[in-house]
XYZ file of C-alpha atoms in Angstrom:
525
model
C 95.778 66.209 128.786
C 99.201 64.036 128.150
C 102.219 63.840 130.274
C 105.476 65.119 128.939
C 106.711 61.068 128.220
C 103.652 60.705 126.204
C 104.302 63.510 123.894
C 105.838 61.953 120.512
C 109.315 62.757 120.099
C 110.155 62.929 116.620
C 113.613 61.982 115.180
C 114.496 65.584 113.746
C 117.705 66.752 113.366
C 118.398 70.564 111.875
C 119.692 70.502 108.534
C 121.165 74.142 109.102
C 122.177 74.419 112.552
C 123.261 77.568 114.195
C 125.923 75.524 116.511
C 127.547 73.559 113.646
C 127.780 75.433 110.367
C 128.030 73.032 107.195
C 130.844 73.839 104.990
C 129.820 76.395 101.743
C 130.404 73.180 99.408
C 128.864 70.305 101.598
C 126.409 68.076 99.516
C 122.646 68.925 100.370
C 120.869 67.455 103.106
C 117.184 66.699 102.139
C 114.731 68.398 104.302
C 111.084 66.583 104.797
C 109.097 69.204 106.264
C 106.279 67.559 108.474
C 102.677 69.070 107.662
C 101.871 71.751 110.421
C 98.446 72.767 111.329
C 97.399 76.014 113.109
C 96.493 79.796 112.936
C 99.784 80.759 110.957
C 99.278 78.093 108.327
C 96.090 79.013 107.781
C 97.117 82.376 107.428
C 99.972 80.793 105.163
C 96.933 79.115 103.180
C 95.183 82.039 102.797
C 98.194 84.227 101.475
C 99.147 81.591 99.142
C 95.934 81.290 97.526
C 95.292 85.126 97.484
C 98.851 85.576 95.621
C 98.494 83.114 93.395
C 95.005 84.349 92.578
C 96.159 86.899 91.260
C 99.422 86.127 89.604
C 97.206 83.527 87.454
C 93.820 85.400 87.398
C 95.147 89.021 86.485
C 95.756 88.828 82.859
C 92.380 87.503 81.962
C 90.777 90.507 83.939
C 88.679 92.667 81.459
C 88.722 96.496 81.600
C 86.670 98.644 78.856
C 88.498 101.725 77.643
C 86.596 101.939 74.533
C 87.298 100.636 70.762
C 90.632 102.202 70.514
C 92.767 100.895 73.214
C 92.865 97.057 74.477
C 90.394 95.701 77.358
C 92.980 93.782 79.055
C 92.986 95.277 82.663
C 96.825 95.177 83.315
C 99.008 94.862 80.177
C 102.393 95.669 79.302
C 102.281 96.704 75.915
C 105.871 96.660 74.631
C 105.133 96.830 70.925
C 103.354 100.167 71.439
C 105.593 101.193 74.491
C 102.099 101.310 76.983
C 101.651 100.271 80.445
C 97.584 99.696 81.112
C 96.867 99.431 84.934
C 92.868 99.355 84.687
C 92.000 103.051 84.320
C 95.827 104.393 84.047
C 97.881 104.274 80.993
C 101.607 105.066 81.472
C 103.418 106.150 78.368
C 107.426 105.960 78.140
C 107.999 109.393 79.254
C 105.840 108.842 82.401
C 108.065 105.988 83.595
C 108.647 107.826 86.701
C 105.456 106.289 88.084
C 106.715 102.799 87.810
C 110.147 104.259 89.276
C 107.934 105.875 92.192
C 106.126 102.571 92.572
C 109.603 100.622 92.897
C 110.677 102.888 95.419
C 107.165 102.293 97.586
C 107.874 98.749 97.282
C 111.498 99.223 98.736
C 110.443 101.200 101.614
C 107.477 99.282 102.301
C 109.772 96.185 102.590
C 112.154 98.086 105.089
C 108.890 99.015 107.165
C 107.604 95.602 107.223
C 110.822 94.121 108.129
C 111.635 96.657 110.780
C 108.430 95.935 112.388
C 107.292 92.481 111.735
C 110.915 90.938 110.617
C 111.250 89.002 107.406
C 107.258 88.849 106.771
C 107.874 89.020 103.407
C 109.701 85.925 103.235
C 107.569 83.692 105.298
C 104.331 84.573 103.750
C 104.160 86.558 100.316
C 107.658 85.712 98.572
C 107.295 83.920 95.254
C 109.902 81.588 96.524
C 107.815 80.599 99.547
C 104.747 80.646 97.895
C 105.712 78.254 95.279
C 107.894 76.240 97.550
C 104.477 75.863 99.498
C 102.137 74.945 96.588
C 104.877 72.246 95.657
C 104.871 71.166 99.004
C 101.448 70.158 98.856
C 101.568 68.196 95.586
C 104.717 66.456 97.228
C 102.679 65.237 100.750
C 99.565 64.396 98.386
C 101.483 62.328 96.034
C 104.067 60.787 98.193
C 102.454 61.213 102.108
C 103.414 63.046 104.943
C 106.964 63.403 106.496
C 107.870 59.837 107.671
C 106.559 58.300 104.674
C 108.398 60.703 102.315
C 111.543 59.866 104.380
C 110.799 55.994 104.241
C 109.953 56.475 100.393
C 113.518 58.197 99.907
C 115.398 55.730 101.702
C 113.894 52.500 99.889
C 115.107 51.023 96.609
C 113.753 51.834 93.225
C 110.353 50.098 92.547
C 107.472 50.403 90.378
C 105.456 52.323 93.066
C 108.278 54.545 93.622
C 108.744 55.426 89.991
C 105.419 55.901 89.521
C 105.133 58.133 92.626
C 108.230 60.093 91.527
C 107.208 60.544 88.208
C 103.648 61.728 89.280
C 105.063 64.145 91.553
C 107.550 65.560 89.199
C 105.220 65.857 86.051
C 102.658 67.888 88.336
C 105.742 70.204 89.022
C 105.937 70.677 85.531
C 102.612 71.400 84.867
C 102.706 73.915 87.567
C 105.973 75.587 85.949
C 104.649 75.519 82.495
C 101.566 77.536 84.195
C 103.420 79.719 85.792
C 105.827 80.808 82.795
C 102.569 81.138 80.869
C 101.044 83.422 82.950
C 103.863 85.459 82.801
C 103.852 86.182 79.116
C 100.151 86.963 79.449
C 101.007 90.286 80.955
C 102.647 91.351 77.637
C 99.829 90.721 75.236
C 96.209 90.254 75.089
C 95.895 86.828 77.291
C 92.835 84.809 75.407
C 94.657 85.539 72.021
C 98.081 84.368 72.723
C 96.721 81.644 74.820
C 95.205 80.054 71.268
C 98.078 81.196 69.637
C 100.587 79.316 71.937
C 98.673 75.813 71.314
C 98.167 76.541 67.484
C 102.316 77.199 67.004
C 101.390 80.985 65.745
C 103.345 82.615 68.762
C 106.233 84.535 68.632
C 109.493 82.694 69.312
C 110.399 84.927 72.312
C 107.033 83.400 73.644
C 108.023 80.132 73.646
C 111.444 80.802 74.981
C 110.062 83.042 78.141
C 107.733 80.231 78.946
C 110.519 77.664 78.634
C 113.038 79.759 80.940
C 110.551 80.382 83.485
C 109.175 76.851 83.631
C 112.768 75.780 84.113
C 113.266 78.129 87.039
C 110.217 77.642 88.795
C 110.841 73.618 88.593
C 114.239 73.857 89.631
C 114.128 76.712 92.717
C 110.310 75.456 93.687
C 110.925 71.733 93.507
C 114.518 71.285 93.575
C 116.309 73.892 95.346
C 114.023 74.899 97.969
C 115.696 76.265 100.954
C 119.110 76.555 99.169
C 117.400 79.547 97.062
C 116.798 81.373 100.385
C 120.422 80.015 102.298
C 122.662 80.548 99.373
C 121.240 82.609 96.739
C 118.968 85.692 97.990
C 120.712 88.757 99.652
C 117.828 89.713 101.744
C 118.818 87.436 104.544
C 121.703 89.450 104.984
C 120.462 92.815 104.617
C 117.597 92.101 107.359
C 120.181 92.475 109.780
C 120.493 95.952 109.285
C 116.631 96.302 109.291
C 115.967 94.888 112.818
C 116.416 96.428 116.236
C 115.431 95.527 119.663
C 111.552 96.312 119.162
C 111.459 94.236 116.025
C 109.047 90.944 115.921
C 111.014 87.837 115.383
C 110.168 84.233 115.926
C 111.607 83.521 119.292
C 112.280 80.509 121.464
C 111.539 81.648 124.932
C 114.321 79.924 126.739
C 113.599 81.883 129.675
C 110.400 79.581 130.215
C 111.650 76.708 128.052
C 114.867 75.880 129.709
C 115.949 73.324 131.186
C 114.511 70.824 128.848
C 113.402 67.473 129.940
C 111.105 64.600 128.992
C 111.159 63.401 132.439
C 109.911 66.127 134.661
C 108.781 63.949 137.687
C 112.346 62.806 137.931
C 114.013 66.007 137.433
C 111.759 67.589 140.205
C 112.472 65.035 142.508
C 115.952 65.340 142.247
C 115.757 69.106 142.944
C 116.183 70.066 139.453
C 114.387 72.550 137.892
C 112.191 72.134 134.680
C 111.045 74.199 131.573
C 108.291 73.883 129.447
C 110.098 72.363 126.446
C 109.939 68.870 126.432
C 112.633 68.188 123.498
C 109.966 66.636 121.250
C 111.320 68.340 118.149
C 107.948 69.311 116.924
C 109.610 72.618 115.794
C 112.319 71.342 113.664
C 110.122 68.568 111.791
C 107.892 70.906 110.296
C 110.488 73.568 109.446
C 111.076 74.072 105.347
C 114.241 75.664 106.389
C 115.496 72.681 108.227
C 116.749 75.101 111.346
C 116.154 74.363 115.094
C 114.628 77.799 116.412
C 115.753 76.983 119.815
C 119.301 77.650 118.575
C 118.314 81.418 118.402
C 118.294 83.597 115.306
C 119.464 82.223 112.517
C 119.690 83.770 108.712
C 118.072 81.006 107.262
C 114.761 81.751 109.483
C 112.097 83.033 107.344
C 109.641 83.520 110.198
C 106.855 81.530 108.963
C 105.900 80.823 111.962
C 104.856 77.421 111.337
C 107.375 76.352 114.570
C 104.873 78.513 116.557
C 101.879 76.398 115.458
C 103.669 73.225 116.244
C 104.957 74.045 119.490
C 101.421 75.517 120.388
C 99.801 72.056 119.677
C 102.403 70.145 121.877
C 101.605 73.059 124.922
C 97.997 72.281 124.426
C 98.581 68.523 124.852
C 100.316 69.377 127.941
C 97.610 71.879 129.535
C 100.430 74.892 129.634
C 99.990 77.916 127.959
C 100.897 78.827 124.439
C 104.014 80.989 123.415
C 106.762 79.117 124.201
C 107.429 79.792 120.748
C 105.968 83.123 119.665
C 106.679 86.375 118.235
C 108.519 88.378 120.179
C 110.784 91.592 120.343
C 114.242 91.808 121.582
C 113.348 94.221 124.315
C 110.676 91.741 125.798
C 112.738 88.558 125.424
C 115.756 90.745 127.744
C 113.170 91.766 130.358
C 111.937 88.221 130.372
C 115.404 86.608 130.623
C 116.454 88.794 133.145
C 113.651 87.810 135.610
C 114.123 84.154 134.960
C 117.756 84.671 135.735
C 117.215 87.066 138.597
C 119.273 89.979 136.988
C 121.530 87.350 135.582
C 122.666 86.197 138.673
C 121.233 82.629 138.389
C 120.939 79.901 135.160
C 117.290 79.983 133.837
C 115.163 79.318 136.544
C 111.524 78.728 135.038
C 109.875 78.957 138.927
C 110.936 82.522 138.857
C 108.608 83.272 135.763
C 105.412 81.108 137.332
C 103.144 82.170 140.067
C 102.337 79.757 143.208
C 99.290 78.648 140.688
C 101.998 77.484 138.349
C 100.810 79.760 135.703
C 102.964 82.564 134.195
C 103.631 85.583 136.324
C 102.080 88.843 136.172
C 105.681 90.169 135.907
C 106.323 88.498 132.750
C 106.479 91.227 129.785
C 104.139 90.338 126.993
C 104.356 91.862 123.229
C 102.326 95.315 122.939
C 101.179 96.577 119.587
C 102.475 99.883 120.862
C 106.018 98.796 120.425
C 106.504 98.528 117.166
C 105.285 102.131 116.352
C 108.936 103.985 117.205
C 111.048 106.508 115.153
C 112.187 104.472 112.655
C 109.043 102.966 111.608
C 107.336 106.542 111.574
C 110.148 107.790 109.223
C 109.718 104.608 107.118
C 105.913 105.211 106.916
C 106.328 108.993 106.536
C 108.589 108.263 103.417
C 106.116 105.633 101.775
C 103.337 107.818 102.532
C 105.251 110.993 101.171
C 106.121 109.218 97.655
C 102.591 107.617 97.582
C 101.246 111.234 97.743
C 103.683 112.880 95.241
C 102.815 109.957 92.978
C 98.916 110.399 92.987
C 99.085 114.262 92.914
C 101.280 113.735 89.772
C 98.418 111.128 88.493
C 95.462 113.807 89.034
C 97.197 116.772 87.856
C 99.156 115.075 84.962
C 98.443 116.509 81.082
C 96.846 114.011 78.629
C 97.747 116.377 75.849
C 101.404 117.445 75.166
C 103.217 119.742 72.582
C 106.857 119.963 71.271
C 108.117 122.058 68.387
C 111.515 121.980 66.944
C 112.565 124.998 64.941
C 113.859 123.997 61.438
C 118.030 124.091 61.654
C 118.711 124.873 58.046
C 117.677 127.404 56.762
C 116.774 129.227 59.838
C 114.448 131.534 57.560
C 113.601 131.753 54.139
C 112.993 135.300 52.312
C 110.050 135.234 50.093
C 109.749 137.121 47.034
C 107.489 139.758 48.603
C 109.849 140.253 51.518
C 108.261 138.606 53.959
C 110.270 136.046 56.320
C 109.028 132.198 56.564
C 110.244 129.853 59.444
C 109.483 126.678 59.286
C 108.888 124.471 62.554
C 108.053 120.448 63.290
C 105.540 120.500 65.668
C 104.598 117.421 67.688
C 100.908 116.891 68.963
C 100.894 113.906 71.489
C 97.180 112.867 72.397
C 97.611 110.903 75.349
C 93.941 109.498 75.797
C 92.308 106.123 73.672
C 89.950 108.570 71.857
C 90.458 110.404 68.654
C 90.311 114.522 69.089
C 90.065 117.430 67.265
C 92.940 120.068 68.249
C 92.966 123.646 67.007
C 96.452 124.941 66.649
C 96.791 128.765 67.265
C 99.399 130.785 67.037
C 99.871 133.456 70.309
C 102.071 136.793 69.560
C 103.944 137.544 66.884
C 101.626 140.350 65.825
C 100.986 140.041 61.558
C 101.940 136.634 61.315
C 100.199 133.795 60.047
C 100.650 129.805 59.724
C 100.190 127.138 57.325
C 100.409 123.439 57.885
C 101.599 120.615 55.282
C 98.889 118.442 54.607
C 96.424 120.441 55.991
C 93.508 122.041 53.524
C 93.035 125.210 55.400
C 93.760 128.750 54.493
C 96.804 130.438 56.021
C 95.858 132.117 59.408
C 96.353 132.179 62.979
C 94.965 129.121 63.696
C 93.833 125.801 62.142
C 92.166 122.030 63.145
C 93.713 118.699 63.009
C 92.676 115.610 64.036
C 94.548 113.309 66.575
C 93.994 109.629 66.392
C 93.753 107.834 69.951
C 97.019 107.434 71.729
C 99.272 108.614 69.020
C 101.359 111.306 68.250
C 100.546 113.554 65.424
C 103.854 115.229 63.549
C 103.078 118.380 61.625
C 105.355 120.877 59.367
C 104.141 124.110 60.004
C 105.652 127.276 58.330
C 105.027 130.454 59.920
C 105.344 133.732 57.956
C 105.629 137.436 58.858
C 105.109 140.572 56.633
C 108.167 142.157 55.660
C 106.554 145.506 57.379
C 106.224 143.699 60.694
C 109.698 142.394 61.022
C 111.352 143.559 64.303
C 114.403 142.280 66.030
C 116.145 139.344 64.834
C 114.743 136.954 67.100
C 111.186 137.247 68.686
C 109.398 134.994 71.024
C 105.796 133.588 70.357
C 103.827 130.624 71.362
C 102.097 127.605 69.825
C 99.066 126.749 71.554
C 96.914 123.463 71.072
C 93.737 122.894 72.371
C 91.143 120.299 72.708
C 87.964 121.325 70.917
C 85.588 119.043 73.137
C 87.568 119.149 76.685
C 89.278 122.339 76.309
C 92.256 120.941 77.576
C 95.122 123.035 76.513
C 99.065 122.618 75.974
C 101.370 125.661 74.942
C 105.247 125.834 73.715
C 107.183 128.895 73.451
C 109.409 129.135 70.239
C 111.428 131.537 68.588
C 110.828 133.425 65.169
C 114.140 134.097 63.221
C 114.570 137.113 60.801
C 117.736 138.716 58.819
C 118.849 142.035 60.661
C 117.036 144.933 60.154
C 119.651 147.331 58.478
C 117.142 150.530 58.479
C 116.224 150.172 62.203
C 119.868 150.025 62.994
C 120.369 152.895 61.151
C 117.433 154.967 62.850
C 118.819 153.719 66.529
C 122.265 155.303 65.700
């Protein structure tokens, strides 16, 4: 166990200070985050591996849909206006599924933020993930914080030039891989991969890779925290999502203040001493360049690396972890009231400790039940409702659709035998990746028969037609009604289509138009 003076004090000043805000157009101050180790850092490694793995590997996954559909598991087929997600196929008219998923993502973001703060920003945001990846490369090439600071201040030498060139070349390779992986979602990945290197890919593929390479390199390698601070709107929006029961990364000054690196002298002088030794470890590891001890700041992405850094220091001092921790405002206020005797005095750490020097049993600790409240139940209910509606729509959706359009001109034709003929454009949509034989049937309109152009079958009440996989079959159908069967000027009937194999059916109500029946009119008079 070390003494306070034996804990190394890092020379780290916050770049984005809550006490002294920089002008909007001030030159950027470089941040050199120190490598952290601990539970949250390990969790971030795991999340980074999973998210990057999903992004880079998903286009290469295969899914057998039969010989008539692509076998890429996730594919946005713009050419044929299809979206394939494993066993799900989304057509343009079913885009409400995508809209529903976006709604679920938005509500889920509200739910996560209201409960555990900016967990999205700290762990799964693409900007965070790629900056973490780029920092790994930077540390591997240039060394940890002190080595990078020294290299940055050093004059240009061959060693510095080689290190900087190596770092930026690797960054560019990662950026190219990022752009390349993105376009693989829009075409067959193995085929497009070969076409890219052989120069046979479409120009839009090369331009997309170029744009995404540039944005990944600039945002992840050069701008870094500037994107979160100045470009992203979410830090401003999150204020409306948080309340006193939301978890946020918090410096517990009710046990940390007053700070001192010389506890014995301060105690001998009759001064109270908190747990913070002012080592600046929390500032040195922060990728946003803030000091969490200044309180809540919109730059904080709650990555919790400061918690790992502080816990390591507390372990060396033999004190309880949690000087910096995830905490709710309500718990913080309760402990602050305890440390200040209800606000009567300045922070006195002795009020939160027992005779044995350990934290008092009166100290309020976080309980998982605190995050379950009316707001979270509303968000969770809305999220579940949207998901349930989408699931129901997915399970009950029809894979055979029918649409009928009556010929506008002429509305009807009187044939030589006195019968009346109407023309219709019948559209049969086969929404599965298999060919189907469809039976088209006339329902209602007694005495009528129909025939279809291009269908070599005799006129009758029904006919068969083959519809190709994932295709629309357009037919010109003529319905003929004998003269003695003509009734009203407008009679309704139905076109019914049915799959011969699965018996899946669809129907459409149409209107048969006929000239005015003068004999019937006179009879009625």
